Structure formats: C-alpha cells, structure tokens
Amino acid sequence: MSGTGGLIIRAFARLSRLSPKALRLYDDLGLLPPARVDPTNGYRYYSPDQLERARLIAWLRRLGMPLADIRRVCALAGPAAAGEVRARAA
C-alpha cells in the first residue's frame, strides 16, 4: 500500500497478474478504472477490493473472450454472468 490509501499500478498489476499496460487499456475502456488518480502526477491507485474484478478480467482474457464481451459479462449480476460465460464456453 502506498501512503495515499491505494496500490500503485505496478503493485496492483503484480497482484492481479495483469500488466500495467493492460490496466491502462482497461481504464481507457471503462472496464477497470482505478479507484483514484492523483491530479498532480496522474498516478493511478487501485483498491484491494478491485482485485477480484481484475482477476476475473484476466481469466476471461485467457479464455479468449473479447473485451466487448467481458464488458457485458462484468455488467451482469453473478448468476447471469456465469450463464454468459457458460454459453460462450459451449
């Protein structure tokens, strides 16, 4: 943790198994925006609470799911999201 109350992008990337480049892309796409961006230096800070979503995105990408589909799955509630993933795998 940094003194600002969040994980810097490098630490969050390591914990989530996503690259900083991927995290920047997912922020740009609205999939995984940081919890806070420092207005003076632009540093991105992530909350530990965001790790579950980050790991889900990483897992779906490893399955070959396109980002547009991941965005749709992440917007669904648990059972509906699971159904969507099952349908895609079938």
mmCIF file of C-alpha atoms in Angstrom:
data_model
loop_
_atom_site.group_PDB
_atom_site.id
_atom_site.type_symbol
_atom_site.label_atom_id
_atom_site.label_comp_id
_atom_site.label_asym_id
_atom_site.label_seq_id
_atom_site.Cartn_x
_atom_site.Cartn_y
_atom_site.Cartn_z
ATOM 1 C CA MET A 1 0.000 0.000 0.000
ATOM 2 C CA SER A 2 1.117 3.491 -0.623
ATOM 3 C CA GLY A 3 0.634 6.355 1.794
ATOM 4 C CA THR A 4 -2.219 7.579 -0.389
ATOM 5 C CA GLY A 5 -4.531 4.724 0.545
ATOM 6 C CA GLY A 6 -4.223 2.581 -2.563
ATOM 7 C CA LEU A 7 -1.995 0.249 -4.505
ATOM 8 C CA ILE A 8 0.159 1.824 -7.176
ATOM 9 C CA ILE A 9 -0.371 0.384 -10.638
ATOM 10 C CA ARG A 10 2.836 -1.703 -10.509
ATOM 11 C CA ALA A 11 1.830 -3.407 -7.245
ATOM 12 C CA PHE A 12 -1.752 -3.918 -8.402
ATOM 13 C CA ALA A 13 -0.510 -5.362 -11.698
ATOM 14 C CA ARG A 14 1.624 -7.898 -9.851
ATOM 15 C CA LEU A 15 -1.247 -8.953 -7.573
ATOM 16 C CA SER A 16 -3.796 -9.144 -10.364
ATOM 17 C CA ARG A 17 -1.438 -10.794 -12.883
ATOM 18 C CA LEU A 18 -2.207 -8.054 -15.389
ATOM 19 C CA SER A 19 0.396 -5.803 -16.932
ATOM 20 C CA PRO A 20 0.378 -2.061 -16.254
ATOM 21 C CA LYS A 21 -0.231 -1.633 -19.995
ATOM 22 C CA ALA A 22 -3.342 -3.833 -19.781
ATOM 23 C CA LEU A 23 -4.556 -1.925 -16.717
ATOM 24 C CA ARG A 24 -4.212 1.370 -18.595
ATOM 25 C CA LEU A 25 -6.179 -0.088 -21.509
ATOM 26 C CA TYR A 26 -8.902 -1.426 -19.212
ATOM 27 C CA ASP A 27 -9.134 2.003 -17.605
ATOM 28 C CA ASP A 28 -9.457 3.664 -21.028
ATOM 29 C CA LEU A 29 -12.228 1.203 -21.927
ATOM 30 C CA GLY A 30 -14.047 1.704 -18.625
ATOM 31 C CA LEU A 31 -13.575 -1.948 -17.645
ATOM 32 C CA LEU A 32 -11.384 -1.337 -14.623
ATOM 33 C CA PRO A 33 -10.861 2.311 -13.751
ATOM 34 C CA PRO A 34 -8.502 2.994 -10.859
ATOM 35 C CA ALA A 35 -10.005 3.880 -7.512
ATOM 36 C CA ARG A 36 -8.167 7.185 -7.647
ATOM 37 C CA VAL A 37 -5.922 9.148 -9.990
ATOM 38 C CA ASP A 38 -3.577 11.685 -8.457
ATOM 39 C CA PRO A 39 -4.446 15.020 -10.098
ATOM 40 C CA THR A 40 -0.894 16.341 -9.856
ATOM 41 C CA ASN A 41 1.091 13.469 -11.344
ATOM 42 C CA GLY A 42 -1.531 11.208 -12.969
ATOM 43 C CA TYR A 43 -0.509 8.163 -10.911
ATOM 44 C CA ARG A 44 -3.233 5.542 -10.758
ATOM 45 C CA TYR A 45 -4.123 3.941 -7.446
ATOM 46 C CA TYR A 46 -6.188 0.781 -7.136
ATOM 47 C CA SER A 47 -8.093 -0.553 -4.172
ATOM 48 C CA PRO A 48 -7.520 -4.127 -2.966
ATOM 49 C CA ASP A 49 -11.290 -4.501 -3.432
ATOM 50 C CA GLN A 50 -10.710 -4.257 -7.196
ATOM 51 C CA LEU A 51 -8.560 -7.394 -7.327
ATOM 52 C CA GLU A 52 -11.499 -9.765 -7.777
ATOM 53 C CA ARG A 53 -12.715 -7.903 -10.870
ATOM 54 C CA ALA A 54 -9.169 -7.630 -12.229
ATOM 55 C CA ARG A 55 -8.621 -11.362 -11.827
ATOM 56 C CA LEU A 56 -11.972 -12.082 -13.495
ATOM 57 C CA ILE A 57 -10.983 -9.934 -16.468
ATOM 58 C CA ALA A 58 -7.597 -11.673 -16.669
ATOM 59 C CA TRP A 59 -9.241 -15.101 -16.548
ATOM 60 C CA LEU A 60 -11.779 -14.224 -19.246
ATOM 61 C CA ARG A 61 -8.996 -12.839 -21.465
ATOM 62 C CA ARG A 62 -7.045 -16.095 -21.025
ATOM 63 C CA LEU A 63 -10.167 -17.901 -22.220
ATOM 64 C CA GLY A 64 -10.029 -15.766 -25.353
ATOM 65 C CA MET A 65 -13.067 -13.635 -24.605
ATOM 66 C CA PRO A 66 -13.100 -10.309 -26.468
ATOM 67 C CA LEU A 67 -13.068 -7.142 -24.369
ATOM 68 C CA ALA A 68 -16.548 -6.120 -25.559
ATOM 69 C CA ASP A 69 -17.933 -9.423 -24.237
ATOM 70 C CA ILE A 70 -16.005 -9.027 -20.978
ATOM 71 C CA ARG A 71 -17.564 -5.606 -20.512
ATOM 72 C CA ARG A 72 -21.020 -7.165 -20.942
ATOM 73 C CA VAL A 73 -20.264 -10.031 -18.521
ATOM 74 C CA CYS A 74 -18.873 -7.654 -15.886
ATOM 75 C CA ALA A 75 -22.065 -5.599 -16.049
ATOM 76 C CA LEU A 76 -24.217 -8.630 -15.185
ATOM 77 C CA ALA A 77 -25.102 -9.977 -11.750
ATOM 78 C CA GLY A 78 -23.324 -13.164 -10.594
ATOM 79 C CA PRO A 79 -25.689 -15.869 -11.914
ATOM 80 C CA ALA A 80 -26.319 -14.064 -15.199
ATOM 81 C CA ALA A 81 -22.579 -13.510 -15.679
ATOM 82 C CA ALA A 82 -21.890 -17.183 -15.001
ATOM 83 C CA GLY A 83 -24.542 -18.151 -17.538
ATOM 84 C CA GLU A 84 -22.980 -15.881 -20.128
ATOM 85 C CA VAL A 85 -19.545 -17.448 -19.581
ATOM 86 C CA ARG A 86 -21.026 -20.967 -19.769
ATOM 87 C CA ALA A 87 -22.832 -20.113 -23.013
ATOM 88 C CA ARG A 88 -19.629 -18.764 -24.521
ATOM 89 C CA ALA A 89 -17.682 -21.886 -23.500
ATOM 90 C CA ALA A 90 -20.295 -24.207 -25.015
#
